[in-house]
XYZ file of C-alpha atoms in Angstrom:
295
model
C 0.000 0.000 0.000
C 2.827 2.361 0.920
C 4.590 1.551 -2.348
C 1.387 2.215 -4.288
C 0.977 5.569 -2.575
C 4.560 6.563 -3.433
C 3.970 5.624 -7.071
C 0.796 7.701 -7.137
C 2.599 10.741 -5.682
C 5.383 10.342 -8.234
C 2.772 10.226 -10.986
C 1.262 13.505 -9.757
C 4.668 15.197 -9.711
C 5.400 14.043 -13.267
C 1.947 15.196 -14.373
C 2.587 18.650 -12.932
C 5.976 18.882 -14.629
C 4.502 17.873 -17.974
C 1.740 20.446 -17.565
C 4.224 23.218 -16.795
C 6.611 22.254 -19.592
C 3.717 22.369 -22.067
C 3.544 26.101 -21.491
C 6.029 28.507 -23.067
C 7.471 29.698 -19.766
C 9.671 32.765 -19.560
C 13.417 32.202 -19.900
C 16.188 34.076 -18.115
C 17.060 37.129 -20.185
C 19.422 40.045 -19.403
C 16.944 42.552 -20.840
C 14.316 41.258 -18.399
C 16.839 41.308 -15.547
C 17.152 45.066 -15.948
C 13.581 45.907 -16.952
C 11.932 44.020 -14.088
C 14.376 45.335 -11.470
C 12.703 48.732 -11.765
C 9.317 47.346 -10.668
C 8.203 47.546 -7.040
C 9.038 44.938 -4.424
C 6.556 42.048 -4.538
C 5.496 42.716 -8.132
C 4.013 39.472 -9.485
C 5.957 39.551 -12.748
C 9.246 40.055 -10.935
C 8.393 37.330 -8.417
C 7.323 34.829 -11.084
C 10.338 35.635 -13.243
C 12.626 34.755 -10.344
C 10.668 31.604 -9.519
C 10.495 30.321 -13.096
C 14.088 31.119 -14.077
C 15.917 30.577 -10.802
C 16.984 34.219 -10.825
C 17.296 36.478 -7.818
C 16.546 39.885 -9.297
C 15.691 42.387 -6.590
C 13.616 45.544 -6.910
C 16.034 48.486 -6.908
C 13.545 50.549 -4.895
C 10.849 48.972 -2.685
C 8.189 51.279 -4.163
C 9.486 51.068 -7.712
C 10.674 53.843 -10.004
C 8.397 56.861 -10.530
C 7.951 58.780 -13.760
C 9.946 62.007 -14.033
C 9.602 64.188 -17.124
C 13.043 64.347 -18.751
C 14.330 61.494 -16.578
C 17.196 60.268 -18.747
C 20.002 59.699 -16.234
C 20.338 56.505 -14.205
C 23.324 57.931 -12.300
C 21.391 61.036 -11.307
C 18.427 58.947 -10.207
C 20.706 56.754 -8.074
C 22.759 59.600 -6.554
C 21.278 59.131 -3.051
C 20.670 55.386 -3.222
C 19.167 53.559 -1.335
C 17.041 56.697 -0.902
C 15.301 58.448 -3.765
C 16.784 61.590 -5.275
C 14.873 64.811 -5.925
C 14.974 67.415 -8.668
C 13.048 70.390 -9.979
C 11.184 69.894 -13.214
C 12.741 71.980 -15.982
C 9.565 72.118 -18.059
C 5.833 72.459 -17.657
C 3.665 69.676 -19.069
C 0.074 68.632 -18.486
C 1.167 67.199 -15.130
C 4.640 68.532 -14.286
C 5.295 72.183 -13.444
C 8.600 73.911 -14.116
C 10.452 74.740 -10.906
C 8.420 72.319 -8.787
C 10.209 69.547 -6.883
C 9.614 65.872 -7.746
C 11.117 62.504 -6.879
C 13.565 61.502 -9.595
C 12.834 58.563 -11.851
C 12.854 57.745 -15.546
C 10.754 58.922 -18.433
C 9.750 56.353 -21.056
C 12.804 56.832 -23.290
C 15.204 57.044 -20.351
C 13.975 53.682 -19.081
C 14.307 52.043 -22.510
C 17.755 53.533 -23.140
C 19.038 52.382 -19.751
C 17.895 48.811 -20.437
C 19.712 48.859 -23.793
C 22.905 50.457 -22.496
C 23.052 47.992 -19.607
C 23.025 45.160 -22.137
C 25.617 46.514 -24.555
C 23.057 47.735 -27.075
C 22.799 51.089 -28.760
C 20.269 53.510 -27.351
C 16.930 53.477 -29.098
C 17.024 56.308 -31.672
C 14.888 59.404 -31.058
C 11.332 58.131 -31.106
C 10.184 60.474 -33.874
C 13.018 59.231 -36.087
C 12.447 55.581 -35.184
C 8.820 55.912 -36.267
C 9.296 57.806 -39.516
C 12.818 57.242 -40.889
C 12.101 53.899 -42.498
C 15.036 54.364 -44.879
C 17.430 54.212 -41.944
C 15.547 51.990 -39.526
C 13.397 49.796 -41.740
C 15.656 46.819 -40.992
C 14.808 47.229 -37.300
C 11.062 47.013 -37.853
C 9.304 43.798 -36.917
C 5.938 45.405 -37.711
C 4.972 48.963 -38.545
C 2.003 51.077 -39.583
C 4.269 52.807 -42.130
C 2.798 51.809 -45.493
C 6.159 52.264 -47.256
C 7.689 49.342 -45.364
C 4.834 46.850 -45.824
C 5.269 45.039 -42.517
C 1.696 45.090 -41.184
C 0.963 43.617 -37.791
C -1.165 40.446 -37.426
C -3.984 40.082 -34.928
C -3.075 40.885 -31.332
C -3.851 37.313 -30.298
C -0.852 36.022 -32.292
C 1.515 38.988 -32.537
C 3.555 37.821 -29.526
C 4.552 34.716 -31.495
C 6.554 36.977 -33.817
C 8.232 39.077 -31.119
C 11.365 38.631 -29.051
C 11.759 39.717 -25.452
C 13.348 43.156 -25.637
C 11.505 44.314 -28.767
C 10.191 47.851 -28.332
C 6.720 49.101 -29.190
C 6.983 52.772 -30.201
C 3.761 54.715 -30.696
C 2.582 58.184 -31.627
C -0.554 59.252 -29.778
C -2.183 62.528 -28.826
C 0.739 64.568 -30.117
C 3.443 62.696 -28.194
C 5.464 59.491 -28.441
C 5.819 56.601 -26.043
C 8.010 53.495 -25.894
C 7.278 50.143 -24.212
C 9.293 46.894 -24.047
C 7.871 43.445 -24.800
C 8.426 41.084 -21.840
C 6.377 38.040 -22.901
C 2.795 36.969 -22.240
C 0.704 36.004 -19.244
C 1.147 32.376 -20.253
C 4.930 32.873 -20.186
C 4.596 33.895 -16.536
C 2.564 30.735 -15.784
C -0.864 32.371 -15.543
C -3.643 29.931 -16.470
C -7.320 30.119 -17.394
C -8.243 28.562 -14.084
C -6.158 31.016 -12.088
C -7.210 34.112 -14.047
C -10.603 33.402 -15.685
C -11.204 37.047 -16.640
C -7.969 36.952 -18.628
C -8.545 33.503 -20.147
C -8.905 34.879 -23.686
C -5.805 37.058 -23.398
C -3.106 34.744 -22.050
C -1.138 35.061 -25.307
C -1.442 38.823 -25.751
C 1.766 40.869 -25.408
C 2.847 42.241 -22.052
C 4.996 45.362 -21.957
C 7.071 47.066 -19.287
C 7.165 50.836 -19.579
C 7.514 54.045 -17.620
C 4.270 55.909 -18.079
C 0.998 56.933 -16.498
C -0.541 54.509 -14.018
C -3.445 54.665 -11.546
C -1.349 53.471 -8.579
C 1.729 55.693 -8.422
C 0.031 58.901 -7.319
C -1.362 57.390 -4.128
C 1.742 55.280 -3.547
C 4.083 58.266 -3.597
C 1.668 60.607 -1.836
C 1.811 58.191 1.094
C 5.597 57.993 0.827
C 5.924 61.785 0.867
C 3.579 62.055 3.863
C 5.622 59.484 5.795
C 9.055 60.926 4.959
C 9.509 64.574 6.053
C 12.663 65.028 3.958
C 10.475 64.681 0.857
C 7.678 66.940 2.129
C 8.321 69.574 -0.547
C 8.013 67.028 -3.356
C 4.991 66.782 -5.597
C 3.416 63.475 -6.551
C 3.989 61.729 -9.849
C 1.382 60.448 -12.309
C 3.135 57.215 -13.222
C 6.188 55.001 -13.101
C 7.608 51.688 -14.290
C 4.864 49.075 -14.551
C 3.504 46.274 -16.736
C 0.565 46.637 -19.130
C -1.149 44.303 -21.570
C -1.753 45.346 -25.188
C -4.558 44.517 -27.598
C -7.246 43.716 -25.045
C -10.481 45.699 -25.570
C -10.902 48.319 -22.871
C -14.430 47.109 -22.176
C -13.059 43.668 -21.214
C -11.517 45.129 -18.063
C -13.573 44.920 -14.858
C -12.191 48.205 -13.524
C -12.393 51.660 -15.095
C -11.169 54.718 -13.271
C -10.078 58.286 -13.871
C -7.014 59.106 -11.777
C -5.410 62.529 -11.856
C -5.549 63.464 -15.558
C -5.916 60.041 -17.191
C -8.532 57.341 -17.731
C -7.535 53.749 -16.988
C -9.018 50.331 -17.675
C -7.401 47.542 -15.730
C -7.481 44.057 -14.251
C -6.463 43.013 -10.763
C -4.210 39.978 -10.928
C -5.077 36.932 -8.810
C -3.239 36.620 -5.551
C -2.165 40.081 -4.464
C -4.655 42.113 -6.508
C -1.883 43.864 -8.431
C -3.194 46.319 -11.013
C -2.432 45.506 -14.662
C -3.561 48.238 -17.035
C -4.643 47.856 -20.637
C -2.540 50.074 -22.874
C -5.083 52.221 -24.731
C -4.694 51.764 -28.498
C -7.623 54.012 -29.328
C -5.437 57.107 -29.434
C -2.485 55.509 -31.286
C -2.161 56.913 -34.809
C 1.148 55.291 -35.830
C 3.445 52.623 -34.419
C 6.358 50.293 -34.981
C 7.708 47.227 -33.237
C 11.423 48.010 -33.140
C 14.168 45.399 -32.663
C 17.388 46.931 -31.390
C 20.739 45.684 -32.682
C 24.079 45.230 -30.926
C 26.906 47.736 -30.829
Protein backbone atom coordinates (compact mmCIF):
# COMPACT_ATOMS: atom_id res chain seq x y z
CA UNK A 1 0.00 0.00 0.00
CA UNK A 2 2.83 2.36 0.92
CA UNK A 3 4.59 1.55 -2.35
CA UNK A 4 1.39 2.22 -4.29
CA UNK A 5 0.98 5.57 -2.58
CA UNK A 6 4.56 6.56 -3.43
CA UNK A 7 3.97 5.62 -7.07
CA UNK A 8 0.80 7.70 -7.14
CA UNK A 9 2.60 10.74 -5.68
CA UNK A 10 5.38 10.34 -8.23
CA UNK A 11 2.77 10.23 -10.99
CA UNK A 12 1.26 13.51 -9.76
CA UNK A 13 4.67 15.20 -9.71
CA UNK A 14 5.40 14.04 -13.27
CA UNK A 15 1.95 15.20 -14.37
CA UNK A 16 2.59 18.65 -12.93
CA UNK A 17 5.98 18.88 -14.63
CA UNK A 18 4.50 17.87 -17.97
CA UNK A 19 1.74 20.45 -17.57
CA UNK A 20 4.22 23.22 -16.80
CA UNK A 21 6.61 22.25 -19.59
CA UNK A 22 3.72 22.37 -22.07
CA UNK A 23 3.54 26.10 -21.49
CA UNK A 24 6.03 28.51 -23.07
CA UNK A 25 7.47 29.70 -19.77
CA UNK A 26 9.67 32.76 -19.56
CA UNK A 27 13.42 32.20 -19.90
CA UNK A 28 16.19 34.08 -18.12
CA UNK A 29 17.06 37.13 -20.19
CA UNK A 30 19.42 40.05 -19.40
CA UNK A 31 16.94 42.55 -20.84
CA UNK A 32 14.32 41.26 -18.40
CA UNK A 33 16.84 41.31 -15.55
CA UNK A 34 17.15 45.07 -15.95
CA UNK A 35 13.58 45.91 -16.95
CA UNK A 36 11.93 44.02 -14.09
CA UNK A 37 14.38 45.34 -11.47
CA UNK A 38 12.70 48.73 -11.77
CA UNK A 39 9.32 47.35 -10.67
CA UNK A 40 8.20 47.55 -7.04
CA UNK A 41 9.04 44.94 -4.42
CA UNK A 42 6.56 42.05 -4.54
CA UNK A 43 5.50 42.72 -8.13
CA UNK A 44 4.01 39.47 -9.49
CA UNK A 45 5.96 39.55 -12.75
CA UNK A 46 9.25 40.06 -10.94
CA UNK A 47 8.39 37.33 -8.42
CA UNK A 48 7.32 34.83 -11.08
CA UNK A 49 10.34 35.64 -13.24
CA UNK A 50 12.63 34.76 -10.34
CA UNK A 51 10.67 31.60 -9.52
CA UNK A 52 10.49 30.32 -13.10
CA UNK A 53 14.09 31.12 -14.08
CA UNK A 54 15.92 30.58 -10.80
CA UNK A 55 16.98 34.22 -10.82
CA UNK A 56 17.30 36.48 -7.82
CA UNK A 57 16.55 39.89 -9.30
CA UNK A 58 15.69 42.39 -6.59
CA UNK A 59 13.62 45.54 -6.91
CA UNK A 60 16.03 48.49 -6.91
CA UNK A 61 13.55 50.55 -4.89
CA UNK A 62 10.85 48.97 -2.69
CA UNK A 63 8.19 51.28 -4.16
CA UNK A 64 9.49 51.07 -7.71
CA UNK A 65 10.67 53.84 -10.00
CA UNK A 66 8.40 56.86 -10.53
CA UNK A 67 7.95 58.78 -13.76
CA UNK A 68 9.95 62.01 -14.03
CA UNK A 69 9.60 64.19 -17.12
CA UNK A 70 13.04 64.35 -18.75
CA UNK A 71 14.33 61.49 -16.58
CA UNK A 72 17.20 60.27 -18.75
CA UNK A 73 20.00 59.70 -16.23
CA UNK A 74 20.34 56.51 -14.20
CA UNK A 75 23.32 57.93 -12.30
CA UNK A 76 21.39 61.04 -11.31
CA UNK A 77 18.43 58.95 -10.21
CA UNK A 78 20.71 56.75 -8.07
CA UNK A 79 22.76 59.60 -6.55
CA UNK A 80 21.28 59.13 -3.05
CA UNK A 81 20.67 55.39 -3.22
CA UNK A 82 19.17 53.56 -1.33
CA UNK A 83 17.04 56.70 -0.90
CA UNK A 84 15.30 58.45 -3.76
CA UNK A 85 16.78 61.59 -5.28
CA UNK A 86 14.87 64.81 -5.93
CA UNK A 87 14.97 67.42 -8.67
CA UNK A 88 13.05 70.39 -9.98
CA UNK A 89 11.18 69.89 -13.21
CA UNK A 90 12.74 71.98 -15.98
CA UNK A 91 9.56 72.12 -18.06
CA UNK A 92 5.83 72.46 -17.66
CA UNK A 93 3.66 69.68 -19.07
CA UNK A 94 0.07 68.63 -18.49
CA UNK A 95 1.17 67.20 -15.13
CA UNK A 96 4.64 68.53 -14.29
CA UNK A 97 5.30 72.18 -13.44
CA UNK A 98 8.60 73.91 -14.12
CA UNK A 99 10.45 74.74 -10.91
CA UNK A 100 8.42 72.32 -8.79
CA UNK A 101 10.21 69.55 -6.88
CA UNK A 102 9.61 65.87 -7.75
CA UNK A 103 11.12 62.50 -6.88
CA UNK A 104 13.56 61.50 -9.59
CA UNK A 105 12.83 58.56 -11.85
CA UNK A 106 12.85 57.75 -15.55
CA UNK A 107 10.75 58.92 -18.43
CA UNK A 108 9.75 56.35 -21.06
CA UNK A 109 12.80 56.83 -23.29
CA UNK A 110 15.20 57.04 -20.35
CA UNK A 111 13.97 53.68 -19.08
CA UNK A 112 14.31 52.04 -22.51
CA UNK A 113 17.76 53.53 -23.14
CA UNK A 114 19.04 52.38 -19.75
CA UNK A 115 17.90 48.81 -20.44
CA UNK A 116 19.71 48.86 -23.79
CA UNK A 117 22.91 50.46 -22.50
CA UNK A 118 23.05 47.99 -19.61
CA UNK A 119 23.03 45.16 -22.14
CA UNK A 120 25.62 46.51 -24.56
CA UNK A 121 23.06 47.73 -27.08
CA UNK A 122 22.80 51.09 -28.76
CA UNK A 123 20.27 53.51 -27.35
CA UNK A 124 16.93 53.48 -29.10
CA UNK A 125 17.02 56.31 -31.67
CA UNK A 126 14.89 59.40 -31.06
CA UNK A 127 11.33 58.13 -31.11
CA UNK A 128 10.18 60.47 -33.87
CA UNK A 129 13.02 59.23 -36.09
CA UNK A 130 12.45 55.58 -35.18
CA UNK A 131 8.82 55.91 -36.27
CA UNK A 132 9.30 57.81 -39.52
CA UNK A 133 12.82 57.24 -40.89
CA UNK A 134 12.10 53.90 -42.50
CA UNK A 135 15.04 54.36 -44.88
CA UNK A 136 17.43 54.21 -41.94
CA UNK A 137 15.55 51.99 -39.53
CA UNK A 138 13.40 49.80 -41.74
CA UNK A 139 15.66 46.82 -40.99
CA UNK A 140 14.81 47.23 -37.30
CA UNK A 141 11.06 47.01 -37.85
CA UNK A 142 9.30 43.80 -36.92
CA UNK A 143 5.94 45.40 -37.71
CA UNK A 144 4.97 48.96 -38.55
CA UNK A 145 2.00 51.08 -39.58
CA UNK A 146 4.27 52.81 -42.13
CA UNK A 147 2.80 51.81 -45.49
CA UNK A 148 6.16 52.26 -47.26
CA UNK A 149 7.69 49.34 -45.36
CA UNK A 150 4.83 46.85 -45.82
CA UNK A 151 5.27 45.04 -42.52
CA UNK A 152 1.70 45.09 -41.18
CA UNK A 153 0.96 43.62 -37.79
CA UNK A 154 -1.16 40.45 -37.43
CA UNK A 155 -3.98 40.08 -34.93
CA UNK A 156 -3.08 40.88 -31.33
CA UNK A 157 -3.85 37.31 -30.30
CA UNK A 158 -0.85 36.02 -32.29
CA UNK A 159 1.51 38.99 -32.54
CA UNK A 160 3.55 37.82 -29.53
CA UNK A 161 4.55 34.72 -31.50
CA UNK A 162 6.55 36.98 -33.82
CA UNK A 163 8.23 39.08 -31.12
CA UNK A 164 11.37 38.63 -29.05
CA UNK A 165 11.76 39.72 -25.45
CA UNK A 166 13.35 43.16 -25.64
CA UNK A 167 11.51 44.31 -28.77
CA UNK A 168 10.19 47.85 -28.33
CA UNK A 169 6.72 49.10 -29.19
CA UNK A 170 6.98 52.77 -30.20
CA UNK A 171 3.76 54.71 -30.70
CA UNK A 172 2.58 58.18 -31.63
CA UNK A 173 -0.55 59.25 -29.78
CA UNK A 174 -2.18 62.53 -28.83
CA UNK A 175 0.74 64.57 -30.12
CA UNK A 176 3.44 62.70 -28.19
CA UNK A 177 5.46 59.49 -28.44
CA UNK A 178 5.82 56.60 -26.04
CA UNK A 179 8.01 53.49 -25.89
CA UNK A 180 7.28 50.14 -24.21
CA UNK A 181 9.29 46.89 -24.05
CA UNK A 182 7.87 43.45 -24.80
CA UNK A 183 8.43 41.08 -21.84
CA UNK A 184 6.38 38.04 -22.90
CA UNK A 185 2.80 36.97 -22.24
CA UNK A 186 0.70 36.00 -19.24
CA UNK A 187 1.15 32.38 -20.25
CA UNK A 188 4.93 32.87 -20.19
CA UNK A 189 4.60 33.90 -16.54
CA UNK A 190 2.56 30.74 -15.78
CA UNK A 191 -0.86 32.37 -15.54
CA UNK A 192 -3.64 29.93 -16.47
CA UNK A 193 -7.32 30.12 -17.39
CA UNK A 194 -8.24 28.56 -14.08
CA UNK A 195 -6.16 31.02 -12.09
CA UNK A 196 -7.21 34.11 -14.05
CA UNK A 197 -10.60 33.40 -15.69
CA UNK A 198 -11.20 37.05 -16.64
CA UNK A 199 -7.97 36.95 -18.63
CA UNK A 200 -8.55 33.50 -20.15
CA UNK A 201 -8.90 34.88 -23.69
CA UNK A 202 -5.81 37.06 -23.40
CA UNK A 203 -3.11 34.74 -22.05
CA UNK A 204 -1.14 35.06 -25.31
CA UNK A 205 -1.44 38.82 -25.75
CA UNK A 206 1.77 40.87 -25.41
CA UNK A 207 2.85 42.24 -22.05
CA UNK A 208 5.00 45.36 -21.96
CA UNK A 209 7.07 47.07 -19.29
CA UNK A 210 7.17 50.84 -19.58
CA UNK A 211 7.51 54.05 -17.62
CA UNK A 212 4.27 55.91 -18.08
CA UNK A 213 1.00 56.93 -16.50
CA UNK A 214 -0.54 54.51 -14.02
CA UNK A 215 -3.45 54.67 -11.55
CA UNK A 216 -1.35 53.47 -8.58
CA UNK A 217 1.73 55.69 -8.42
CA UNK A 218 0.03 58.90 -7.32
CA UNK A 219 -1.36 57.39 -4.13
CA UNK A 220 1.74 55.28 -3.55
CA UNK A 221 4.08 58.27 -3.60
CA UNK A 222 1.67 60.61 -1.84
CA UNK A 223 1.81 58.19 1.09
CA UNK A 224 5.60 57.99 0.83
CA UNK A 225 5.92 61.79 0.87
CA UNK A 226 3.58 62.05 3.86
CA UNK A 227 5.62 59.48 5.80
CA UNK A 228 9.06 60.93 4.96
CA UNK A 229 9.51 64.57 6.05
CA UNK A 230 12.66 65.03 3.96
CA UNK A 231 10.47 64.68 0.86
CA UNK A 232 7.68 66.94 2.13
CA UNK A 233 8.32 69.57 -0.55
CA UNK A 234 8.01 67.03 -3.36
CA UNK A 235 4.99 66.78 -5.60
CA UNK A 236 3.42 63.47 -6.55
CA UNK A 237 3.99 61.73 -9.85
CA UNK A 238 1.38 60.45 -12.31
CA UNK A 239 3.13 57.22 -13.22
CA UNK A 240 6.19 55.00 -13.10
CA UNK A 241 7.61 51.69 -14.29
CA UNK A 242 4.86 49.07 -14.55
CA UNK A 243 3.50 46.27 -16.74
CA UNK A 244 0.57 46.64 -19.13
CA UNK A 245 -1.15 44.30 -21.57
CA UNK A 246 -1.75 45.35 -25.19
CA UNK A 247 -4.56 44.52 -27.60
CA UNK A 248 -7.25 43.72 -25.04
CA UNK A 249 -10.48 45.70 -25.57
CA UNK A 250 -10.90 48.32 -22.87
CA UNK A 251 -14.43 47.11 -22.18
CA UNK A 252 -13.06 43.67 -21.21
CA UNK A 253 -11.52 45.13 -18.06
CA UNK A 254 -13.57 44.92 -14.86
CA UNK A 255 -12.19 48.20 -13.52
CA UNK A 256 -12.39 51.66 -15.09
CA UNK A 257 -11.17 54.72 -13.27
CA UNK A 258 -10.08 58.29 -13.87
CA UNK A 259 -7.01 59.11 -11.78
CA UNK A 260 -5.41 62.53 -11.86
CA UNK A 261 -5.55 63.46 -15.56
CA UNK A 262 -5.92 60.04 -17.19
CA UNK A 263 -8.53 57.34 -17.73
CA UNK A 264 -7.53 53.75 -16.99
CA UNK A 265 -9.02 50.33 -17.68
CA UNK A 266 -7.40 47.54 -15.73
CA UNK A 267 -7.48 44.06 -14.25
CA UNK A 268 -6.46 43.01 -10.76
CA UNK A 269 -4.21 39.98 -10.93
CA UNK A 270 -5.08 36.93 -8.81
CA UNK A 271 -3.24 36.62 -5.55
CA UNK A 272 -2.16 40.08 -4.46
CA UNK A 273 -4.65 42.11 -6.51
CA UNK A 274 -1.88 43.86 -8.43
CA UNK A 275 -3.19 46.32 -11.01
CA UNK A 276 -2.43 45.51 -14.66
CA UNK A 277 -3.56 48.24 -17.04
CA UNK A 278 -4.64 47.86 -20.64
CA UNK A 279 -2.54 50.07 -22.87
CA UNK A 280 -5.08 52.22 -24.73
CA UNK A 281 -4.69 51.76 -28.50
CA UNK A 282 -7.62 54.01 -29.33
CA UNK A 283 -5.44 57.11 -29.43
CA UNK A 284 -2.48 55.51 -31.29
CA UNK A 285 -2.16 56.91 -34.81
CA UNK A 286 1.15 55.29 -35.83
CA UNK A 287 3.45 52.62 -34.42
CA UNK A 288 6.36 50.29 -34.98
CA UNK A 289 7.71 47.23 -33.24
CA UNK A 290 11.42 48.01 -33.14
CA UNK A 291 14.17 45.40 -32.66
CA UNK A 292 17.39 46.93 -31.39
CA UNK A 293 20.74 45.68 -32.68
CA UNK A 294 24.08 45.23 -30.93
CA UNK A 295 26.91 47.74 -30.83
